[in-house]
Amino acid sequence: MCVIFSFTSDHFLSVRNGLNVLDQVTVLGILAIGMTAVIVIGGIDLSVGSVLALSMMVMGWLARDMELPMALAILLGIGAGALCGLASGLLITLARLPAFIATLTMMSVARGLANILTDGTQIVGYPDWFTALATVRNFGFLSLTVALFLVLVVVSWLYLTFRPSGRNLYAIGGSREVARLAGIHVGRVTIAVYAAAGALAGIAGMALASRLDSSQPSAGLGYELDTIAAVVIGGASLSGGVGSIGGTVVGVLIIGVLRNGLNLLGVSPFVQQVVIGLVIAAAVTFDTLGRRNNR
C-alpha cells in the first residue's frame, strides 16, 4: 500500500506527511485502545464517536458558559465520557440488552445531548496552551497529544499482557460462562471495560478539540466504523477472546495511511468510506475463515 501511494504521490513519503499521519491517527488510536478491550470481551461499542462529541461539548460548555477553569472542564468532559460508557455497561449487564442495542441507544442519546448543550452550534476560542497540546511539536516531531497516545498504548499493552485482571478480559471473550465458573466477576468487568472505553472516548474528544481549536456537536461522525476497522484489521476477532494492543496500533496506522494516501490522490471522502467498508469485510472474512480452519 505504501509503495503504491509513493508512486502516485510525490509527497507521500515525506517526513512532513509522516508526521501528519501520526497527528491524524492520534484520536482514532485513543478510541481504538478502548474498542480493543470491548471487542476482546466479545462486545461492541457503536457510541464512541457520539461520546467523543458529547465529551468535547461538555468541556466547552463548562469552560465558556459556566466559566469553570479549563483544566477542570477537561476532567469533567472526560468524566462525561466515562459516565456514558458506564451507562452502556449497565444496560448490557443489568438490563441484559445486547451490546449492539445498548451502544446504539447511547450513540443516539450522546449525539442528541451534544447538540442540546449549545443548540447545535460549535464552541470556539480555547486558550493557547490547550490548542498547543495538539499543534506544537516538541523536539520538532512530537505533540503532547501524540505523546499521550503513545503512553496509553504502553500502559494498556502492559495491562492486557501482564496483569491477571487484563488476562481476565480474554477469558470472558473466550467463554463468559467458563469465566464465571472460574470466579471472574463478568458483570463488573464488562461495566468497567465500557466505562474505560467511554473515558478514552472523552480523552480522544479533548485531543480533537485541541487540534481543531473548537468543540463541534457533529464531531466523531464515522469514527465508530474506523475504530472497529482498525481493531479488526489488527487481528481482533469480533467473536471475542482475541486481540492485542500491538495489532490495534498496526490497524490504526493502516487506516491512517490509507486515508492519507487517498486524500493525497484527491479521492472523495464518500469513496473512502466505501474502501474502509470493503477493508472491514475482507478482514472479518479472513478472520472467519481462519477460525474455521483451526477447528
Short mmCIF file of C-alpha atoms in Angstrom, two decimals:
data_model
loop_
_atom_site.label_atom_id
_atom_site.label_comp_id
_atom_site.label_asym_id
_atom_site.label_seq_id
_atom_site.Cartn_x
_atom_site.Cartn_y
_atom_site.Cartn_z
CA MET A 1 0.00 0.00 0.00
CA CYS A 2 2.78 2.42 0.91
CA VAL A 3 4.66 1.50 -2.27
CA ILE A 4 1.59 2.23 -4.40
CA PHE A 5 0.95 5.61 -2.75
CA SER A 6 4.64 6.55 -3.01
CA PHE A 7 4.48 6.12 -6.78
CA THR A 8 1.21 8.02 -7.14
CA SER A 9 2.14 10.98 -4.91
CA ASP A 10 5.50 12.74 -4.53
CA HIS A 11 4.57 13.95 -1.03
CA PHE A 12 3.55 10.61 0.48
CA LEU A 13 6.98 9.52 1.76
CA SER A 14 7.98 12.96 3.04
CA VAL A 15 8.81 13.41 6.73
CA ARG A 16 6.18 16.11 6.97
CA ASN A 17 3.48 13.80 5.66
CA GLY A 18 4.58 11.06 8.05
CA LEU A 19 4.20 13.44 10.98
CA ASN A 20 0.80 14.49 9.66
CA VAL A 21 -0.32 10.85 9.59
CA LEU A 22 0.83 10.44 13.19
CA ASP A 23 -1.14 13.53 14.23
CA GLN A 24 -4.20 12.37 12.32
CA VAL A 25 -4.32 8.87 13.81
CA THR A 26 -3.98 10.02 17.43
CA VAL A 27 -7.72 10.44 18.02
CA LEU A 28 -8.54 7.19 16.22
CA GLY A 29 -5.79 5.41 18.14
CA ILE A 30 -7.06 6.50 21.55
CA LEU A 31 -10.58 5.35 20.61
CA ALA A 32 -9.21 2.05 19.31
CA ILE A 33 -7.48 1.24 22.61
CA GLY A 34 -10.85 1.25 24.35
CA MET A 35 -12.51 -0.61 21.48
CA THR A 36 -9.85 -3.32 21.69
CA ALA A 37 -10.82 -4.13 25.28
CA VAL A 38 -14.51 -4.08 24.36
CA ILE A 39 -14.05 -6.44 21.42
CA VAL A 40 -11.75 -8.75 23.40
CA ILE A 41 -14.58 -9.40 25.90
CA GLY A 42 -16.91 -10.15 22.98
CA GLY A 43 -18.68 -6.78 22.93
CA ILE A 44 -19.04 -3.90 20.53
CA ASP A 45 -19.37 -0.14 21.05
CA LEU A 46 -21.14 1.90 18.39
CA SER A 47 -21.27 5.02 20.53
CA VAL A 48 -17.61 6.09 20.64
CA GLY A 49 -17.97 8.85 18.03
CA SER A 50 -21.01 10.35 19.71
CA VAL A 51 -19.46 10.08 23.18
CA LEU A 52 -16.38 11.85 21.82
CA ALA A 53 -18.60 14.70 20.61
CA LEU A 54 -20.54 14.91 23.88
CA SER A 55 -17.32 14.98 25.92
CA MET A 56 -15.82 17.86 23.96
CA MET A 57 -19.12 19.77 24.06
CA VAL A 58 -19.39 19.30 27.84
CA MET A 59 -15.85 20.60 28.21
CA GLY A 60 -16.54 23.62 26.00
CA TRP A 61 -19.88 24.39 27.63
CA LEU A 62 -18.42 24.24 31.13
CA ALA A 63 -15.43 26.40 30.20
CA ARG A 64 -17.35 29.02 28.22
CA ASP A 65 -20.85 29.18 29.69
CA MET A 66 -20.20 28.00 33.24
CA GLU A 67 -16.81 29.77 33.34
CA LEU A 68 -15.06 26.85 35.02
CA PRO A 69 -11.25 26.61 34.87
CA MET A 70 -10.19 24.91 31.64
CA ALA A 71 -8.35 22.10 33.41
CA LEU A 72 -11.44 21.25 35.47
CA ALA A 73 -13.64 21.41 32.36
CA ILE A 74 -11.32 18.93 30.65
CA LEU A 75 -11.57 16.47 33.55
CA LEU A 76 -15.36 16.78 33.68
CA GLY A 77 -15.57 16.29 29.91
CA ILE A 78 -13.63 13.05 30.22
CA GLY A 79 -15.87 12.14 33.15
CA ALA A 80 -18.93 12.63 30.94
CA GLY A 81 -17.47 10.11 28.51
CA ALA A 82 -16.86 7.65 31.33
CA LEU A 83 -20.46 8.05 32.51
CA CYS A 84 -21.72 7.27 29.01
CA GLY A 85 -19.62 4.12 28.94
CA LEU A 86 -20.82 3.22 32.43
CA ALA A 87 -24.43 3.60 31.29
CA SER A 88 -23.82 1.33 28.31
CA GLY A 89 -22.19 -1.26 30.56
CA LEU A 90 -25.13 -1.17 32.96
CA LEU A 91 -27.63 -1.58 30.11
CA ILE A 92 -25.71 -4.62 28.90
CA THR A 93 -25.15 -6.18 32.32
CA LEU A 94 -28.28 -5.32 34.30
CA ALA A 95 -30.90 -4.77 31.59
CA ARG A 96 -29.46 -7.67 29.56
CA LEU A 97 -29.56 -5.66 26.35
CA PRO A 98 -27.32 -6.84 23.50
CA ALA A 99 -24.21 -4.65 23.24
CA PHE A 100 -25.28 -3.61 19.75
CA ILE A 101 -28.62 -2.25 21.01
CA ALA A 102 -27.24 -0.68 24.19
CA THR A 103 -24.46 1.21 22.44
CA LEU A 104 -26.70 2.14 19.52
CA THR A 105 -29.01 3.72 22.10
CA MET A 106 -26.08 5.56 23.69
CA MET A 107 -24.93 6.72 20.27
CA SER A 108 -28.27 8.45 19.73
CA VAL A 109 -28.54 9.84 23.28
CA ALA A 110 -24.98 11.20 23.38
CA ARG A 111 -25.28 12.83 19.96
CA GLY A 112 -28.57 14.43 20.97
CA LEU A 113 -27.14 15.77 24.22
CA ALA A 114 -24.11 17.13 22.37
CA ASN A 115 -26.45 19.19 20.20
CA ILE A 116 -28.77 20.21 23.05
CA LEU A 117 -25.94 21.80 25.08
CA THR A 118 -25.38 24.60 22.54
CA ASP A 119 -28.40 24.29 20.24
CA GLY A 120 -26.23 22.58 17.66
CA THR A 121 -23.61 25.34 17.45
CA GLN A 122 -19.88 24.89 17.88
CA ILE A 123 -17.72 26.39 20.62
CA VAL A 124 -14.52 28.12 19.52
CA GLY A 125 -11.64 30.07 21.01
CA TYR A 126 -9.84 27.91 23.54
CA PRO A 127 -6.73 29.04 25.47
CA ASP A 128 -3.46 28.92 23.54
CA TRP A 129 -1.97 26.36 25.92
CA PHE A 130 -4.83 23.97 25.17
CA THR A 131 -4.55 24.18 21.38
CA ALA A 132 -0.78 23.88 21.70
CA LEU A 133 -1.24 20.36 23.09
CA ALA A 134 -2.02 19.09 19.59
CA THR A 135 -0.44 21.70 17.33
CA VAL A 136 3.02 22.30 18.80
CA ARG A 137 5.56 19.57 18.02
CA ASN A 138 8.08 19.21 20.81
CA PHE A 139 11.62 18.33 19.68
CA GLY A 140 10.38 19.01 16.17
CA PHE A 141 8.16 15.96 15.80
CA LEU A 142 6.12 15.01 18.89
CA SER A 143 2.99 16.84 20.03
CA LEU A 144 1.73 16.23 23.56
CA THR A 145 -1.44 14.55 22.27
CA VAL A 146 0.66 12.08 20.27
CA ALA A 147 2.83 11.52 23.35
CA LEU A 148 -0.33 10.85 25.39
CA PHE A 149 -1.48 8.31 22.80
CA LEU A 150 1.87 6.51 22.97
CA VAL A 151 1.74 6.44 26.78
CA LEU A 152 -1.79 5.00 26.66
CA VAL A 153 -0.59 2.35 24.21
CA VAL A 154 2.21 1.24 26.54
CA VAL A 155 0.02 1.26 29.66
CA SER A 156 -2.82 -0.67 28.01
CA TRP A 157 -0.40 -3.18 26.48
CA LEU A 158 1.21 -3.83 29.85
CA TYR A 159 -2.22 -4.20 31.47
CA LEU A 160 -3.65 -6.65 28.93
CA THR A 161 -0.42 -8.63 28.67
CA PHE A 162 0.81 -8.96 32.23
CA ARG A 163 -1.97 -8.13 34.69
CA PRO A 164 -4.24 -11.01 35.77
CA SER A 165 -7.24 -8.68 35.56
CA GLY A 166 -6.21 -7.87 32.00
CA ARG A 167 -5.99 -11.55 31.09
CA ASN A 168 -9.49 -11.96 32.52
CA LEU A 169 -10.80 -9.97 29.55
CA TYR A 170 -9.61 -12.71 27.20
CA ALA A 171 -11.21 -15.37 29.40
CA ILE A 172 -14.54 -13.54 29.25
CA GLY A 173 -14.30 -13.19 25.48
CA GLY A 174 -13.48 -16.87 25.11
CA SER A 175 -16.45 -18.04 27.18
CA ARG A 176 -18.44 -15.92 29.59
CA GLU A 177 -19.84 -18.99 31.35
CA VAL A 178 -16.43 -20.60 31.84
CA ALA A 179 -15.05 -17.28 33.07
CA ARG A 180 -17.92 -17.00 35.55
CA LEU A 181 -17.30 -20.53 36.82
CA ALA A 182 -13.62 -19.63 37.23
CA GLY A 183 -14.61 -16.90 39.68
CA ILE A 184 -14.34 -13.89 37.39
CA HIS A 185 -16.96 -11.21 38.04
CA VAL A 186 -18.09 -10.98 34.42
CA GLY A 187 -20.68 -8.27 35.00
CA ARG A 188 -18.32 -5.98 36.91
CA VAL A 189 -15.56 -6.41 34.35
CA THR A 190 -17.97 -5.68 31.49
CA ILE A 191 -19.15 -2.47 33.16
CA ALA A 192 -15.56 -1.41 33.86
CA VAL A 193 -14.47 -2.07 30.28
CA TYR A 194 -17.28 0.03 28.79
CA ALA A 195 -16.65 2.81 31.32
CA ALA A 196 -12.95 2.80 30.39
CA ALA A 197 -13.83 2.89 26.69
CA GLY A 198 -16.08 5.88 27.40
CA ALA A 199 -13.31 7.66 29.30
CA LEU A 200 -10.92 7.04 26.41
CA ALA A 201 -13.53 8.45 24.02
CA GLY A 202 -13.58 11.51 26.29
CA ILE A 203 -9.79 11.81 26.11
CA ALA A 204 -9.99 11.47 22.34
CA GLY A 205 -12.55 14.27 22.33
CA MET A 206 -10.15 16.53 24.22
CA ALA A 207 -7.37 15.72 21.74
CA LEU A 208 -9.62 16.51 18.79
CA ALA A 209 -10.86 19.75 20.34
CA SER A 210 -7.26 20.79 20.89
CA ARG A 211 -6.39 20.11 17.27
CA LEU A 212 -9.47 21.90 15.89
CA ASP A 213 -9.44 24.71 18.49
CA SER A 214 -13.17 24.11 18.77
CA SER A 215 -15.86 21.75 20.04
CA GLN A 216 -18.34 20.59 17.43
CA PRO A 217 -21.53 18.59 18.09
CA SER A 218 -21.06 16.87 14.74
CA ALA A 219 -17.54 15.69 15.60
CA GLY A 220 -16.78 11.99 15.56
CA LEU A 221 -19.22 11.03 12.82
CA GLY A 222 -17.94 7.84 11.20
CA TYR A 223 -15.34 7.18 13.88
CA GLU A 224 -17.27 4.09 15.00
CA LEU A 225 -16.59 2.39 11.67
CA ASP A 226 -12.94 3.41 11.52
CA THR A 227 -12.32 2.34 15.12
CA ILE A 228 -13.85 -1.10 14.65
CA ALA A 229 -11.97 -1.44 11.35
CA ALA A 230 -8.63 -0.63 12.99
CA VAL A 231 -9.14 -3.21 15.75
CA VAL A 232 -10.32 -5.94 13.37
CA ILE A 233 -7.55 -5.24 10.86
CA GLY A 234 -5.16 -5.52 13.80
CA GLY A 235 -6.19 -9.14 14.30
CA ALA A 236 -9.01 -8.95 16.86
CA SER A 237 -11.95 -11.29 16.46
CA LEU A 238 -15.47 -9.88 16.64
CA SER A 239 -16.49 -13.08 18.42
CA GLY A 240 -14.24 -12.13 21.34
CA GLY A 241 -11.23 -13.61 23.09
CA VAL A 242 -8.67 -12.46 20.53
CA GLY A 243 -6.97 -9.11 20.08
CA SER A 244 -3.91 -7.12 21.08
CA ILE A 245 -2.86 -3.52 21.54
CA GLY A 246 0.10 -4.00 19.22
CA GLY A 247 -2.17 -5.32 16.49
CA THR A 248 -4.58 -2.44 17.03
CA VAL A 249 -1.77 0.10 16.61
CA VAL A 250 -0.87 -1.55 13.30
CA GLY A 251 -4.53 -1.41 12.27
CA VAL A 252 -4.75 2.27 13.22
CA LEU A 253 -1.67 3.05 11.14
CA ILE A 254 -3.08 1.12 8.18
CA ILE A 255 -6.34 3.08 8.33
CA GLY A 256 -4.40 6.34 8.75
CA VAL A 257 -2.05 5.65 5.85
CA LEU A 258 -4.94 4.50 3.67
CA ARG A 259 -6.96 7.66 4.32
CA ASN A 260 -3.90 9.88 3.95
CA GLY A 261 -2.93 8.31 0.65
CA LEU A 262 -6.46 8.58 -0.71
CA ASN A 263 -6.60 12.23 0.39
CA LEU A 264 -3.36 12.98 -1.45
CA LEU A 265 -4.89 11.40 -4.54
CA GLY A 266 -7.97 13.60 -4.18
CA VAL A 267 -10.34 10.69 -3.59
CA SER A 268 -13.78 11.70 -2.30
CA PRO A 269 -14.49 11.04 1.42
CA PHE A 270 -17.57 9.08 0.33
CA VAL A 271 -15.43 6.77 -1.77
CA GLN A 272 -13.04 6.44 1.16
CA GLN A 273 -15.89 5.14 3.32
CA VAL A 274 -16.61 2.51 0.67
CA VAL A 275 -12.95 1.46 0.71
CA ILE A 276 -12.88 1.26 4.52
CA GLY A 277 -16.07 -0.82 4.47
CA LEU A 278 -14.53 -3.24 1.99
CA VAL A 279 -11.39 -3.48 4.13
CA ILE A 280 -13.54 -4.40 7.16
CA ALA A 281 -15.41 -7.02 5.13
CA ALA A 282 -12.11 -8.54 3.97
CA ALA A 283 -10.64 -8.56 7.50
CA VAL A 284 -13.72 -10.20 9.02
CA THR A 285 -13.87 -12.75 6.19
CA PHE A 286 -10.23 -13.76 6.72
CA ASP A 287 -10.84 -13.99 10.48
CA THR A 288 -13.89 -16.22 9.97
CA LEU A 289 -12.09 -18.48 7.50
CA GLY A 290 -9.10 -18.71 9.83
CA ARG A 291 -11.25 -19.80 12.77
CA ARG A 292 -12.99 -22.41 10.61
CA ASN A 293 -9.65 -23.86 9.52
CA ASN A 294 -8.48 -24.06 13.14
CA ARG A 295 -11.44 -26.19 14.18
#
